[in-house]
Amino acid sequence: MRLEGSLQLVLLLALTSTATGLNIPIEVEQPPTIITHTSGPIIALHFDNTITIRCKARGNPPPEYRWTKDGEDFVPPYIPTEHTDGTFMLHKEHLVSFLGKYRCYASNKLGTAMTEEIELRVPGDPKFPKELNFPILVMEGEPITLECNPPEGVAPRQIYWMSIGLQHIEQDERVSMGTDGNLYFSNALPKDSRLDYCCFAAFSTIRTIVQKTAMAVLVKSLKPGNESADSSNATQAPPVRIPGLLLPSGVQTEKVLLKGENLQLECIPQGYPTPTITWMKMGDKLPVRTQLNNFGKLLFISSVDESDGGKYMCKAQNSAGETVHYFDVIVEDLPKWDTEPPQSQVAVIGTDVHIKCSVSGKPSPDITWRRNGELFRDDPGSSRRVLDDTVLLHNARAVDSAVYQCEASNIHGSVLANINIMVMNIAPRILTMDFQEYAVVLGGDIVMNCNVFSSPPPTISWVKDETLETVEGERFLAVSESLQIISAEKNDSGKYVCVASNKEGKSSVTAVLDVKDPTKIVHPPQDVDIISGTTAQLMCQAEFDKSLRGTFEVVWRKDSEEIPLSSEENSRYFVDDGMLQIMSVNLSDQGIYTCIARTSLDEDHATALLTVLDIPDAPTDVVVSELDSPRNVRLFWIPGSDHNSSVTEFIVEYEESQWEPGRWKELQKVPGNQATAELALQGHLNYQFRVYAVNVVGPGPPSEPIEGYKTPPAAPDRNPENIKIQGHLPHQMDISWEPLLPIEHNGPGLEYKVSYRELDVEDVWREHLVKRHSFAVRNTSTFVPYEIKIQSRNSHGWGPDPKIVTGYSGEDVPTAAPRDIAVEVINTTVLRVSWTPAPPATVRGHLGGYDVHWLRKRSLLEPDKILDDRRSLSFPGKRTHAIVPGLEPFSEYRLTVNVFNKKGNGPNSDPVTFNTPEGVPEQVPILTASNAKKDSILLVWGPPRETNGILTGYLLQHHLINETTLEVVDSQETNITGADTTQWHLQGLEEGSLYRFHLRACTRAGCGPPLAQESSTPGTTARDGNWLVSEAVNASRSFHVIDGLKPGTVYTVRLMAKRLLDNASIFEDVIQTRVKAASGQRSNFSTQGWFIGTMCAVALLTLVVLMACFVRRNRGGKYAVKAKEDLHPDAESQGENDDTFCEYSDSEEKKPLKGSSLRSLTGDDALGDSISRDSMVDYADGGGEFSEDGSFIGEYAGRTHRGSASEPSGPRPVTA
């Protein structure tokens, strides 16, 4: 649908148009318009150094200024250089000479504008005139008027009546101050006599107080018989006086005031007794706003209007009569515009122009017309007529253009309006900037402006630049001269052209519209509960149009007030990437938080509730009340705020002043939904109680302690507990117990009765009263059972009947040894020992257990060498056998057993001698492969350090390895029978193949764990198999240089330890030298001596580390076993349970075959397992502990063995 009138807009220049609303471009010639000026009156205060009177106008040509003072031309004495307008300044020194009314005129060739009159007032300093006041002498009962006559000054002014000592004169119905400042006495009394009535006038604006000369009043009292006398104290009441009015005078007063002012009507009476004042409005009720002040003497109505006008009456009345006074109240008004001042106009040449000045006021204002500041009167013979409040310009011409002034005045004031009349014909001039850019978010509304100035008024139309078609549709509205688009869409973006035309011409302007994506919060903040003192985090992330990135911001508000974000260190609020962090949250941070994501075009918001959890407040109003006895009370309290976290419990604490004053202790816990507690108290104490609450955040502060509560003394409520009977000496029994706490005494004189008797022997209790908490019974038999009981008592009685406990007298060392010692050798390192226990009577105490001692006398390999290797283990509790680990194979031992108790060990049993069988040898320490040829390799090794039996020979296995898949291709086994053999030349090997060798040492008990080594036979092109050995390298050196290598050849470099039995490879690597390069490239770093030296240094350091490890391993093979320490099985049984005993391990690296296992090579389930496979009893609980029967917990299992050589990592090139 086409917009009505095709969006043509008519500029209506009616009487309602304002000069500012015309938006006349400054390029167009126009008369002056006053845009700012000082409003009067100006009151110059004594502390003002200068007075500035401003006047500024705009116009084209720029206006010139002139001033008048009291209707005469005035040349300002000083115009500031920074002002180019009509502003001028007056200095303090000459202000008095500048009193008057000023008016500013701004003129150019098109007219003159003027301001209202600006009155300058310079008040003088307020002062009371110097005067000599004679005492005022009156008779008792007569009225008095003390005149103040305060000076004029800068409002506001306040009047006070005080004495010389600045004490206020007391005022009441009889004595009061009038609005004129005078002090009125309705009737005089003797107490009114004084010499220092002073009137003070205070001017707060100028901070000045002035004082009138003090006045004296003497009131003469009356003697009986109505005779006056000054010396007599015998007085009588004054005669009754008919009421009169001290203020106002006469019968009627006319009161004229302006609308909006405050009405004050005052009646101050005289007479005796003091008359009362009543008020009324004739023919009507007093307005509801009426106030009666000054003890009913002052009627006050604020902001009066016409309805408050009329006749009012005040009546003064006492017992002698009455009097009245009438007030005729007239409410008038300043001149004011009925609706608004007349507006400036732009008129087409030849039309009629009407200027109407509609004003009201009381009395009715007189209207004066001026043209360019000069009086403008009616001329019946011309086309310019002045008809009272209207000016008519008939068939207006360009010369009628001027500034017309309408001034309306009455006795109360005036109002002035400048009306610019411009009579012209002008083509449209568009005031809006061309190519003005507009932006709106999708779905929003936008107004594109097209402000036009022309005469006659223009026709406005809008077209889309791309189509040149008139814009139309329900979403496109004409608003004045502008185009409004409702619910903008993306395809609304583009250029729009505003075309303005009239009969004088045409003009156009382009507007550019960009429809943006709206701002939307995609991750709004969530409601959160946060504990006080922690950090709260509220996330708010939004999407927005990327072109508005520069204006995008996220603002946070708390309870509708913006949160101040600061980079200062003491700020608790931080925002980073849309997240608001509140540090050290407290209760004041609780509230509704609003995240506002906004750009210059739109905004989105989301809210979240932050709930702060804090410790609960202290309970209040704690009260204690007695129940059935003084020691049973009930405590009541009122819970404090839980601060958003429910109270889980209340804690009742007490403090007593006798034993531990000042220390608060917990007495009882109460569920959080309960605000009362029943308390059982101890006797003979002075209590204080307090309560605090606990929630999930923590405990809150305690309540205020209640007044002391004292309980009466009583017998003890309980007897001692934790009675201990010990026998530190053989013939003595020591009894001790946990004494009663001081607060449990319940009274003075606490002591304990100790009763004891021999169990099942004595019937009579032997008793002793003691005050300490221990007692020793002497001369007892050794380890005899007793019955003991302990009862508490104090000065007020005995405690409850005590419980009987049983204990024993002192112990002594056992006197007999176990018998029938028998040994069963389980394997090479473990045996089972059994015995018959010693008779219980000989133990003479609580049985502690048994000690097993064994001595290794000799190794059967060296029977002539006597050893003294003693070890022992303790087995607690009652038992008849035990498992002893940690024996050495093929050795002779002697074993004894003794019983022990708390006092010590009994005698040893008769010794038993036994031998341990042979075991398998340890792993050979060294295995090297050298002198490799096409079909043979020389293997060299060292014998095992511990053979654990008679060495019978070695078992050698060699496995052919596929170098690609690293799987075993073939395996063979060789038995080497010579015990002294330490090398073997293995023949029949395949040329250019990789082999893995396993070597085991063997005894009659079997073969030990294998040691692995890998080596290769040389091929036809790979290696020649000849080893070259360098001279010995000093251990202090960190490198060695190898010279004379062939280019492009593969070498195996091996670093050997030159030490007995240590012919193992410390470092081995395969390298390949490079082919010689051009002469210019011979400086390759890998050919340098420093590089080879570094490699050798690394190898030498590795040698030093391994030598240290060998030394430590050799030292670690010997250890001592102390009595009652953890069990340490021998190396043979160590593999059974690594967590039970100290572990021995070889330093060689584990090297299982890749693609297969040792089991697959030998077909044995546990290759290298040479320990006994006999059935074993279980070990005891825990590492080193034993069960009742002395057996270990766990089972023996196979042991994992390790190889010694590193696998080569493949050849690496080295330049030769």
PDB file of N, CA, C and O in Angstrom, residues 559-598:
ATOM      1  N   ASP A 559      21.210  -5.271  42.187  1.00  0.00           N
ATOM      2  CA  ASP A 559      19.982  -4.640  42.687  1.00  0.00           C
ATOM      3  C   ASP A 559      19.764  -3.282  42.019  1.00  0.00           C
ATOM      4  O   ASP A 559      19.543  -2.256  42.679  1.00  0.00           O
ATOM      5  N   SER A 560      19.914  -3.274  40.690  1.00  0.00           N
ATOM      6  CA  SER A 560      19.660  -2.107  39.828  1.00  0.00           C
ATOM      7  C   SER A 560      20.706  -1.014  39.938  1.00  0.00           C
ATOM      8  O   SER A 560      20.566   0.031  39.313  1.00  0.00           O
ATOM      9  N   GLU A 561      21.772  -1.224  40.720  1.00  0.00           N
ATOM     10  CA  GLU A 561      22.836  -0.225  40.799  1.00  0.00           C
ATOM     11  C   GLU A 561      24.089  -0.794  40.160  1.00  0.00           C
ATOM     12  O   GLU A 561      24.461  -1.937  40.419  1.00  0.00           O
ATOM     13  N   GLU A 562      24.729   0.026  39.306  1.00  0.00           N
ATOM     14  CA  GLU A 562      25.895  -0.453  38.572  1.00  0.00           C
ATOM     15  C   GLU A 562      27.051  -0.752  39.521  1.00  0.00           C
ATOM     16  O   GLU A 562      27.328   0.010  40.456  1.00  0.00           O
ATOM     17  N   ILE A 563      27.715  -1.874  39.274  1.00  0.00           N
ATOM     18  CA  ILE A 563      28.844  -2.287  40.109  1.00  0.00           C
ATOM     19  C   ILE A 563      30.077  -1.509  39.661  1.00  0.00           C
ATOM     20  O   ILE A 563      30.426  -1.517  38.476  1.00  0.00           O
ATOM     21  N   PRO A 564      30.745  -0.822  40.567  1.00  0.00           N
ATOM     22  CA  PRO A 564      31.955  -0.090  40.171  1.00  0.00           C
ATOM     23  C   PRO A 564      33.104  -1.051  39.933  1.00  0.00           C
ATOM     24  O   PRO A 564      33.520  -1.778  40.832  1.00  0.00           O
ATOM     25  N   LEU A 565      33.608  -1.069  38.704  1.00  0.00           N
ATOM     26  CA  LEU A 565      34.747  -1.920  38.369  1.00  0.00           C
ATOM     27  C   LEU A 565      35.992  -1.052  38.349  1.00  0.00           C
ATOM     28  O   LEU A 565      36.019   0.001  37.722  1.00  0.00           O
ATOM     29  N   SER A 566      37.009  -1.510  39.048  1.00  0.00           N
ATOM     30  CA  SER A 566      38.232  -0.718  39.178  1.00  0.00           C
ATOM     31  C   SER A 566      39.419  -1.646  39.053  1.00  0.00           C
ATOM     32  O   SER A 566      39.362  -2.820  39.435  1.00  0.00           O
ATOM     33  N   SER A 567      40.511  -1.112  38.507  1.00  0.00           N
ATOM     34  CA  SER A 567      41.750  -1.884  38.400  1.00  0.00           C
ATOM     35  C   SER A 567      42.599  -1.775  39.653  1.00  0.00           C
ATOM     36  O   SER A 567      43.697  -2.323  39.707  1.00  0.00           O
ATOM     37  N   GLU A 568      42.110  -1.073  40.666  1.00  0.00           N
ATOM     38  CA  GLU A 568      42.888  -0.911  41.885  1.00  0.00           C
ATOM     39  C   GLU A 568      42.982  -2.247  42.617  1.00  0.00           C
ATOM     40  O   GLU A 568      42.108  -3.109  42.514  1.00  0.00           O
ATOM     41  N   GLU A 569      44.072  -2.382  43.387  1.00  0.00           N
ATOM     42  CA  GLU A 569      44.319  -3.646  44.063  1.00  0.00           C
ATOM     43  C   GLU A 569      43.268  -3.946  45.128  1.00  0.00           C
ATOM     44  O   GLU A 569      42.968  -5.096  45.405  1.00  0.00           O
ATOM     45  N   ASN A 570      42.708  -2.900  45.723  1.00  0.00           N
ATOM     46  CA  ASN A 570      41.757  -3.140  46.810  1.00  0.00           C
ATOM     47  C   ASN A 570      40.341  -3.369  46.302  1.00  0.00           C
ATOM     48  O   ASN A 570      39.423  -3.537  47.096  1.00  0.00           O
ATOM     49  N   SER A 571      40.143  -3.361  45.003  1.00  0.00           N
ATOM     50  CA  SER A 571      38.811  -3.619  44.463  1.00  0.00           C
ATOM     51  C   SER A 571      38.493  -5.098  44.586  1.00  0.00           C
ATOM     52  O   SER A 571      39.347  -5.956  44.374  1.00  0.00           O
ATOM     53  N   ARG A 572      37.227  -5.384  44.926  1.00  0.00           N
ATOM     54  CA  ARG A 572      36.808  -6.781  45.077  1.00  0.00           C
ATOM     55  C   ARG A 572      36.112  -7.299  43.835  1.00  0.00           C
ATOM     56  O   ARG A 572      35.717  -8.461  43.793  1.00  0.00           O
ATOM     57  N   TYR A 573      35.927  -6.446  42.842  1.00  0.00           N
ATOM     58  CA  TYR A 573      35.186  -6.853  41.652  1.00  0.00           C
ATOM     59  C   TYR A 573      36.132  -6.883  40.459  1.00  0.00           C
ATOM     60  O   TYR A 573      36.878  -5.927  40.217  1.00  0.00           O
ATOM     61  N   PHE A 574      36.098  -7.983  39.725  1.00  0.00           N
ATOM     62  CA  PHE A 574      36.907  -8.125  38.527  1.00  0.00           C
ATOM     63  C   PHE A 574      36.049  -8.754  37.430  1.00  0.00           C
ATOM     64  O   PHE A 574      35.258  -9.664  37.695  1.00  0.00           O
ATOM     65  N   VAL A 575      36.218  -8.255  36.212  1.00  0.00           N
ATOM     66  CA  VAL A 575      35.507  -8.821  35.067  1.00  0.00           C
ATOM     67  C   VAL A 575      36.547  -9.214  34.041  1.00  0.00           C
ATOM     68  O   VAL A 575      37.403  -8.409  33.657  1.00  0.00           O
ATOM     69  N   ASP A 576      36.483 -10.476  33.611  1.00  0.00           N
ATOM     70  CA  ASP A 576      37.412 -10.988  32.620  1.00  0.00           C
ATOM     71  C   ASP A 576      36.653 -11.910  31.688  1.00  0.00           C
ATOM     72  O   ASP A 576      36.101 -12.919  32.124  1.00  0.00           O
ATOM     73  N   ASP A 577      36.631 -11.534  30.394  1.00  0.00           N
ATOM     74  CA  ASP A 577      35.981 -12.351  29.374  1.00  0.00           C
ATOM     75  C   ASP A 577      34.547 -12.689  29.749  1.00  0.00           C
ATOM     76  O   ASP A 577      34.100 -13.827  29.665  1.00  0.00           O
ATOM     77  N   GLY A 578      33.829 -11.687  30.205  1.00  0.00           N
ATOM     78  CA  GLY A 578      32.418 -11.876  30.524  1.00  0.00           C
ATOM     79  C   GLY A 578      32.151 -12.474  31.880  1.00  0.00           C
ATOM     80  O   GLY A 578      30.986 -12.630  32.262  1.00  0.00           O
ATOM     81  N   MET A 579      33.168 -12.824  32.644  1.00  0.00           N
ATOM     82  CA  MET A 579      32.964 -13.416  33.962  1.00  0.00           C
ATOM     83  C   MET A 579      33.185 -12.367  35.046  1.00  0.00           C
ATOM     84  O   MET A 579      34.229 -11.717  35.086  1.00  0.00           O
ATOM     85  N   LEU A 580      32.174 -12.223  35.895  1.00  0.00           N
ATOM     86  CA  LEU A 580      32.292 -11.333  37.046  1.00  0.00           C
ATOM     87  C   LEU A 580      32.780 -12.150  38.230  1.00  0.00           C
ATOM     88  O   LEU A 580      32.171 -13.160  38.600  1.00  0.00           O
ATOM     89  N   GLN A 581      33.889 -11.708  38.815  1.00  0.00           N
ATOM     90  CA  GLN A 581      34.424 -12.356  40.003  1.00  0.00           C
ATOM     91  C   GLN A 581      34.316 -11.386  41.179  1.00  0.00           C
ATOM     92  O   GLN A 581      34.742 -10.233  41.079  1.00  0.00           O
ATOM     93  N   ILE A 582      33.730 -11.876  42.254  1.00  0.00           N
ATOM     94  CA  ILE A 582      33.598 -11.085  43.474  1.00  0.00           C
ATOM     95  C   ILE A 582      34.481 -11.743  44.517  1.00  0.00           C
ATOM     96  O   ILE A 582      34.228 -12.865  44.957  1.00  0.00           O
ATOM     97  N   MET A 583      35.527 -11.036  44.911  1.00  0.00           N
ATOM     98  CA  MET A 583      36.486 -11.588  45.860  1.00  0.00           C
ATOM     99  C   MET A 583      35.967 -11.386  47.285  1.00  0.00           C
ATOM    100  O   MET A 583      35.320 -10.392  47.598  1.00  0.00           O
ATOM    101  N   SER A 584      36.279 -12.354  48.140  1.00  0.00           N
ATOM    102  CA  SER A 584      35.942 -12.267  49.572  1.00  0.00           C
ATOM    103  C   SER A 584      34.482 -11.862  49.762  1.00  0.00           C
ATOM    104  O   SER A 584      34.166 -10.827  50.342  1.00  0.00           O
ATOM    105  N   VAL A 585      33.605 -12.685  49.265  1.00  0.00           N
ATOM    106  CA  VAL A 585      32.170 -12.404  49.317  1.00  0.00           C
ATOM    107  C   VAL A 585      31.717 -12.247  50.764  1.00  0.00           C
ATOM    108  O   VAL A 585      32.154 -12.984  51.655  1.00  0.00           O
ATOM    109  N   ASN A 586      30.846 -11.259  51.010  1.00  0.00           N
ATOM    110  CA  ASN A 586      30.231 -11.110  52.320  1.00  0.00           C
ATOM    111  C   ASN A 586      28.728 -10.943  52.140  1.00  0.00           C
ATOM    112  O   ASN A 586      28.212 -10.930  51.021  1.00  0.00           O
ATOM    113  N   LEU A 587      28.021 -10.814  53.247  1.00  0.00           N
ATOM    114  CA  LEU A 587      26.567 -10.787  53.197  1.00  0.00           C
ATOM    115  C   LEU A 587      26.038  -9.603  52.393  1.00  0.00           C
ATOM    116  O   LEU A 587      24.951  -9.677  51.804  1.00  0.00           O
ATOM    117  N   SER A 588      26.781  -8.515  52.356  1.00  0.00           N
ATOM    118  CA  SER A 588      26.305  -7.360  51.591  1.00  0.00           C
ATOM    119  C   SER A 588      26.310  -7.619  50.087  1.00  0.00           C
ATOM    120  O   SER A 588      25.688  -6.876  49.334  1.00  0.00           O
ATOM    121  N   ASP A 589      27.003  -8.667  49.639  1.00  0.00           N
ATOM    122  CA  ASP A 589      27.049  -8.991  48.222  1.00  0.00           C
ATOM    123  C   ASP A 589      25.832  -9.784  47.769  1.00  0.00           C
ATOM    124  O   ASP A 589      25.670 -10.034  46.571  1.00  0.00           O
ATOM    125  N   GLN A 590      25.010 -10.220  48.684  1.00  0.00           N
ATOM    126  CA  GLN A 590      23.828 -10.997  48.302  1.00  0.00           C
ATOM    127  C   GLN A 590      22.830 -10.101  47.571  1.00  0.00           C
ATOM    128  O   GLN A 590      22.611  -8.946  47.944  1.00  0.00           O
ATOM    129  N   GLY A 591      22.236 -10.640  46.535  1.00  0.00           N
ATOM    130  CA  GLY A 591      21.247  -9.870  45.799  1.00  0.00           C
ATOM    131  C   GLY A 591      21.079 -10.383  44.389  1.00  0.00           C
ATOM    132  O   GLY A 591      21.574 -11.458  44.022  1.00  0.00           O
ATOM    133  N   ILE A 592      20.359  -9.613  43.601  1.00  0.00           N
ATOM    134  CA  ILE A 592      20.093  -9.960  42.209  1.00  0.00           C
ATOM    135  C   ILE A 592      21.106  -9.237  41.329  1.00  0.00           C
ATOM    136  O   ILE A 592      21.203  -8.009  41.362  1.00  0.00           O
ATOM    137  N   TYR A 593      21.858 -10.014  40.566  1.00  0.00           N
ATOM    138  CA  TYR A 593      22.883  -9.471  39.685  1.00  0.00           C
ATOM    139  C   TYR A 593      22.365  -9.521  38.241  1.00  0.00           C
ATOM    140  O   TYR A 593      21.841 -10.543  37.793  1.00  0.00           O
ATOM    141  N   THR A 594      22.511  -8.405  37.577  1.00  0.00           N
ATOM    142  CA  THR A 594      22.044  -8.290  36.194  1.00  0.00           C
ATOM    143  C   THR A 594      23.240  -8.068  35.293  1.00  0.00           C
ATOM    144  O   THR A 594      24.046  -7.156  35.519  1.00  0.00           O
ATOM    145  N   CYS A 595      23.352  -8.915  34.302  1.00  0.00           N
ATOM    146  CA  CYS A 595      24.382  -8.763  33.271  1.00  0.00           C
ATOM    147  C   CYS A 595      23.747  -8.042  32.085  1.00  0.00           C
ATOM    148  O   CYS A 595      22.727  -8.498  31.559  1.00  0.00           O
ATOM    149  N   ILE A 596      24.341  -6.931  31.679  1.00  0.00           N
ATOM    150  CA  ILE A 596      23.846  -6.167  30.537  1.00  0.00           C
ATOM    151  C   ILE A 596      24.920  -6.200  29.463  1.00  0.00           C
ATOM    152  O   ILE A 596      26.003  -5.642  29.643  1.00  0.00           O
ATOM    153  N   ALA A 597      24.629  -6.878  28.380  1.00  0.00           N
ATOM    154  CA  ALA A 597      25.518  -6.892  27.215  1.00  0.00           C
ATOM    155  C   ALA A 597      24.969  -5.881  26.215  1.00  0.00           C
ATOM    156  O   ALA A 597      23.833  -6.019  25.758  1.00  0.00           O
ATOM    157  N   ARG A 598      25.759  -4.869  25.899  1.00  0.00           N
ATOM    158  CA  ARG A 598      25.208  -3.803  25.074  1.00  0.00           C
ATOM    159  C   ARG A 598      26.231  -3.293  24.075  1.00  0.00           C
ATOM    160  O   ARG A 598      27.452  -3.379  24.294  1.00  0.00           O
TER     161      ARG A 598
END
